[in-house]
Structures are given as C-alpha cells and as structure tokens.
Amino acid sequence: MLAQQRQAAILDRVRAAGGVRVSELAAEYGVSDMTIRRDLESLADRGLLAKVHGGATTVSPGSAHEPGFAAKSVRQRAEKAAMAMHAASLVSPGDAIALSAGTTTAGLAQRLVDVPSLTVVTNSIPVADVFYRAGRPDQTVVLTGGTRTPSDALVGPVAVAAIGTLHLDMLFLGVHGMSERAGYTTPNLMEADVNRALVEAAERLVVLADHTKWGTVGISSIVPLERADTLITDDGLDDQARTLLEETVPELVVVKAQ
C-alpha cells in the first residue's frame, strides 16, 4: 500500500472511530510505528486530524473553517469517484454546464474531458485546469474571475457578475456540508454568494455530497435541501438520513463506493 493510500485509510478510521492508536495501525498495515507517526504528522500538518500521545484524534473545526484543496483531496476518494462517475452519465454532447469548486467536482471534470462540444463554466481553478490540460478544441471553458479562497475557488462580486448573465443546462454543485435545518452549506460567505448565482443560472441543480457531509454545517447556507433536483451521495449514508432525504429531495441517487 502506498503512503498516500495508507494515509487516506487512516483518516477514514479516525473519522469513523474518533481516534486511533499508533500501535494498532502499525499492526494492521504491517509497517513500523515510526512510519505511522510520519503518516499522522503529515495528516496533522494538513489540518485533517490532531496528534495526541500514542495516536491521533479527530479535529473539531468551527463552521467558518475552510480546509484547503489538497487537504480535502485525500478524503473519501472511492466515494467521490463513484459519485463523479454517475454525475458524468447525466451530461450530453453540446450541453452548457457549470461545475462549482471542490475536489468532487474536480474528479467529475476528469470524466468530462472527452464530451464533444461541451461548454463549462466554473469558478474553480483546478476544474478549469483539468479541461485546459486536456485541450479538446471543441470544448469551451469559462473561468470566472474573482478572489481566490483556500479551496482554490474564485469568489466575490467579479465572479457573481460574470455568472449573472448566463443560462446553463445544469449545475454540478459540491458542498461543504448538508443538514435538515441549514440545507447545503459552505464555510465561505463569498463562496455562498457565487454558488447561489450558479444555482440561479442553471436549469437543473445536481448536488454531489458524500455521506460525511451529512450533519456538517458551514457558516453560510447556499440553498435548502429540496432546492436540488438531484442529490448524489454514497451508501455510507445512515438509514435515518437517507429516509429524510428521500422525503425531501426530488431525486436521491445513492452510489456504491468501489
């Protein structure tokens, strides 16, 4: 197992159990205690967990805490890949779509680089870079201007103004969290403004949110749960949340992580 894969697995363990011990992880993965300590130090440096004597625990960020793009990219990789695969099946040649910022939408972008005559609007630098690197000449990629956030999103009045005159077929929206009370949320106030502008510009709203987003609440609401036409999540979602979402969202798609 590569170090990056092991660290992603360790992070999943911490999130599920609330804490882990170095000795247990070393035995489980067949590596030395020192290797596990280096893994935990790497994850702690990225703000993904808190190191304690003999192990690590989860961190409890506030509602305005915004992890960086690199930090989020190691989380729930299998779930994000499965969600992106389903989302890509909704896109047809010639569509005009928007992709919000986030690691899940960046994964979706990688699955859309071969769609003919696609127009993509995004406020995400990594998403735009995926399409630019692919270089398909019949695709049009529009990157909004704005102020860059820790998650590599472009936000602020420049971005909102750029989106305001557009009419799009579909928006694929990644979110920081979702809850019954707050709906879909983000930890960045200006990013919420941009996301709401994208929602208004699109005929159809597709939200991509893995099971760990349930119960997480960012400082600013984007739209209520029922505003999404389709919510794509994974089978790690608990039964109670699934029942509530089935009753609230017009279409709930639950994918199986590979």
mmCIF file of C-alpha atoms in Angstrom, residues 36-145:
data_model
loop_
_atom_site.group_PDB
_atom_site.id
_atom_site.type_symbol
_atom_site.label_atom_id
_atom_site.label_comp_id
_atom_site.label_asym_id
_atom_site.label_seq_id
_atom_site.Cartn_x
_atom_site.Cartn_y
_atom_site.Cartn_z
ATOM 1 C CA ILE A 36 2.576 5.521 11.208
ATOM 2 C CA ARG A 37 3.828 8.507 13.211
ATOM 3 C CA ARG A 38 5.049 10.094 9.967
ATOM 4 C CA ASP A 39 1.651 9.420 8.402
ATOM 5 C CA LEU A 40 -0.121 11.055 11.347
ATOM 6 C CA GLU A 41 2.260 14.004 11.269
ATOM 7 C CA SER A 42 1.573 14.512 7.554
ATOM 8 C CA LEU A 43 -2.195 14.420 8.117
ATOM 9 C CA ALA A 44 -1.936 16.724 11.133
ATOM 10 C CA ASP A 45 0.137 19.240 9.155
ATOM 11 C CA ARG A 46 -2.744 19.440 6.667
ATOM 12 C CA GLY A 47 -5.263 20.019 9.443
ATOM 13 C CA LEU A 48 -7.032 16.680 8.934
ATOM 14 C CA LEU A 49 -6.516 15.261 12.444
ATOM 15 C CA ALA A 50 -4.972 16.130 15.801
ATOM 16 C CA LYS A 51 -1.922 14.230 17.079
ATOM 17 C CA VAL A 52 -2.049 13.059 20.683
ATOM 18 C CA HIS A 53 0.273 10.906 22.781
ATOM 19 C CA GLY A 54 0.259 7.423 21.237
ATOM 20 C CA GLY A 55 -2.134 8.210 18.393
ATOM 21 C CA ALA A 56 -4.461 10.778 16.879
ATOM 22 C CA THR A 57 -7.997 12.111 17.196
ATOM 23 C CA THR A 58 -10.441 13.999 15.028
ATOM 24 C CA VAL A 59 -10.350 17.766 14.861
ATOM 25 C CA SER A 60 -13.443 19.833 15.557
ATOM 26 C CA PRO A 61 -13.322 22.800 13.190
ATOM 27 C CA GLY A 62 -15.721 25.726 13.508
ATOM 28 C CA SER A 63 -18.367 26.473 10.931
ATOM 29 C CA ALA A 64 -16.117 29.052 9.243
ATOM 30 C CA HIS A 65 -13.095 26.733 8.955
ATOM 31 C CA GLU A 66 -12.235 26.082 5.319
ATOM 32 C CA PRO A 67 -9.830 23.219 4.523
ATOM 33 C CA GLY A 68 -7.517 23.663 1.555
ATOM 34 C CA PHE A 69 -7.980 21.830 -1.742
ATOM 35 C CA ALA A 70 -5.038 19.486 -1.071
ATOM 36 C CA ALA A 71 -6.374 18.592 2.370
ATOM 37 C CA LYS A 72 -9.812 17.710 1.021
ATOM 38 C CA SER A 73 -8.458 15.760 -1.944
ATOM 39 C CA VAL A 74 -7.411 12.779 0.218
ATOM 40 C CA ARG A 75 -10.845 12.355 1.801
ATOM 41 C CA GLN A 76 -13.417 9.761 0.651
ATOM 42 C CA ARG A 77 -11.701 9.115 -2.671
ATOM 43 C CA ALA A 78 -13.671 5.994 -3.551
ATOM 44 C CA GLU A 79 -16.984 7.651 -2.723
ATOM 45 C CA LYS A 80 -16.140 10.753 -4.754
ATOM 46 C CA ALA A 81 -15.083 8.647 -7.737
ATOM 47 C CA ALA A 82 -18.353 6.706 -7.707
ATOM 48 C CA MET A 83 -20.416 9.887 -7.442
ATOM 49 C CA ALA A 84 -18.470 11.530 -10.260
ATOM 50 C CA MET A 85 -18.997 8.513 -12.498
ATOM 51 C CA HIS A 86 -22.778 8.728 -12.082
ATOM 52 C CA ALA A 87 -22.803 12.504 -12.493
ATOM 53 C CA ALA A 88 -20.855 12.218 -15.754
ATOM 54 C CA SER A 89 -23.582 9.989 -17.171
ATOM 55 C CA LEU A 90 -26.008 12.921 -16.920
ATOM 56 C CA VAL A 91 -24.008 15.063 -19.354
ATOM 57 C CA SER A 92 -24.615 15.011 -23.116
ATOM 58 C CA PRO A 93 -22.619 16.429 -26.038
ATOM 59 C CA GLY A 94 -23.400 20.098 -26.615
ATOM 60 C CA ASP A 95 -24.541 20.777 -23.044
ATOM 61 C CA ALA A 96 -23.721 24.030 -21.263
ATOM 62 C CA ILE A 97 -22.927 23.148 -17.663
ATOM 63 C CA ALA A 98 -21.391 24.680 -14.557
ATOM 64 C CA LEU A 99 -19.082 22.992 -12.072
ATOM 65 C CA SER A 100 -18.629 24.612 -8.673
ATOM 66 C CA ALA A 101 -15.355 24.472 -6.789
ATOM 67 C CA GLY A 102 -14.345 21.361 -4.855
ATOM 68 C CA THR A 103 -12.482 18.087 -5.061
ATOM 69 C CA THR A 104 -15.597 16.122 -6.024
ATOM 70 C CA THR A 105 -16.338 18.376 -8.999
ATOM 71 C CA ALA A 106 -12.661 18.271 -9.968
ATOM 72 C CA GLY A 107 -12.993 14.497 -10.160
ATOM 73 C CA LEU A 108 -16.103 14.914 -12.290
ATOM 74 C CA ALA A 109 -14.208 17.225 -14.632
ATOM 75 C CA GLN A 110 -11.738 14.440 -15.380
ATOM 76 C CA ARG A 111 -14.618 12.313 -16.629
ATOM 77 C CA LEU A 112 -15.959 15.027 -18.921
ATOM 78 C CA VAL A 113 -12.861 15.953 -20.907
ATOM 79 C CA ASP A 114 -13.926 13.778 -23.846
ATOM 80 C CA VAL A 115 -17.530 15.005 -24.126
ATOM 81 C CA PRO A 116 -17.883 16.720 -27.532
ATOM 82 C CA SER A 117 -18.900 20.378 -27.856
ATOM 83 C CA LEU A 118 -19.220 20.870 -24.104
ATOM 84 C CA THR A 119 -19.370 24.356 -22.585
ATOM 85 C CA VAL A 120 -18.168 24.505 -18.978
ATOM 86 C CA VAL A 121 -18.479 27.458 -16.620
ATOM 87 C CA THR A 122 -16.569 27.197 -13.359
ATOM 88 C CA ASN A 123 -15.183 29.285 -10.509
ATOM 89 C CA SER A 124 -12.671 26.535 -9.708
ATOM 90 C CA ILE A 125 -9.060 26.866 -10.807
ATOM 91 C CA PRO A 126 -8.378 23.086 -10.548
ATOM 92 C CA VAL A 127 -11.542 22.264 -12.552
ATOM 93 C CA ALA A 128 -10.598 24.695 -15.320
ATOM 94 C CA ASP A 129 -7.057 23.303 -15.340
ATOM 95 C CA VAL A 130 -8.357 19.769 -15.981
ATOM 96 C CA PHE A 131 -10.073 20.918 -19.183
ATOM 97 C CA TYR A 132 -7.211 23.182 -20.273
ATOM 98 C CA ARG A 133 -4.726 20.332 -19.956
ATOM 99 C CA ALA A 134 -6.970 18.016 -21.993
ATOM 100 C CA GLY A 135 -7.090 20.673 -24.715
ATOM 101 C CA ARG A 136 -10.121 19.439 -26.635
ATOM 102 C CA PRO A 137 -10.693 22.154 -29.298
ATOM 103 C CA ASP A 138 -14.491 21.819 -29.483
ATOM 104 C CA GLN A 139 -14.945 22.469 -25.757
ATOM 105 C CA THR A 140 -15.371 25.957 -24.295
ATOM 106 C CA VAL A 141 -14.221 26.591 -20.740
ATOM 107 C CA VAL A 142 -15.187 29.810 -18.948
ATOM 108 C CA LEU A 143 -13.298 30.549 -15.725
ATOM 109 C CA THR A 144 -14.888 33.327 -13.693
ATOM 110 C CA GLY A 145 -12.683 35.998 -12.204
#
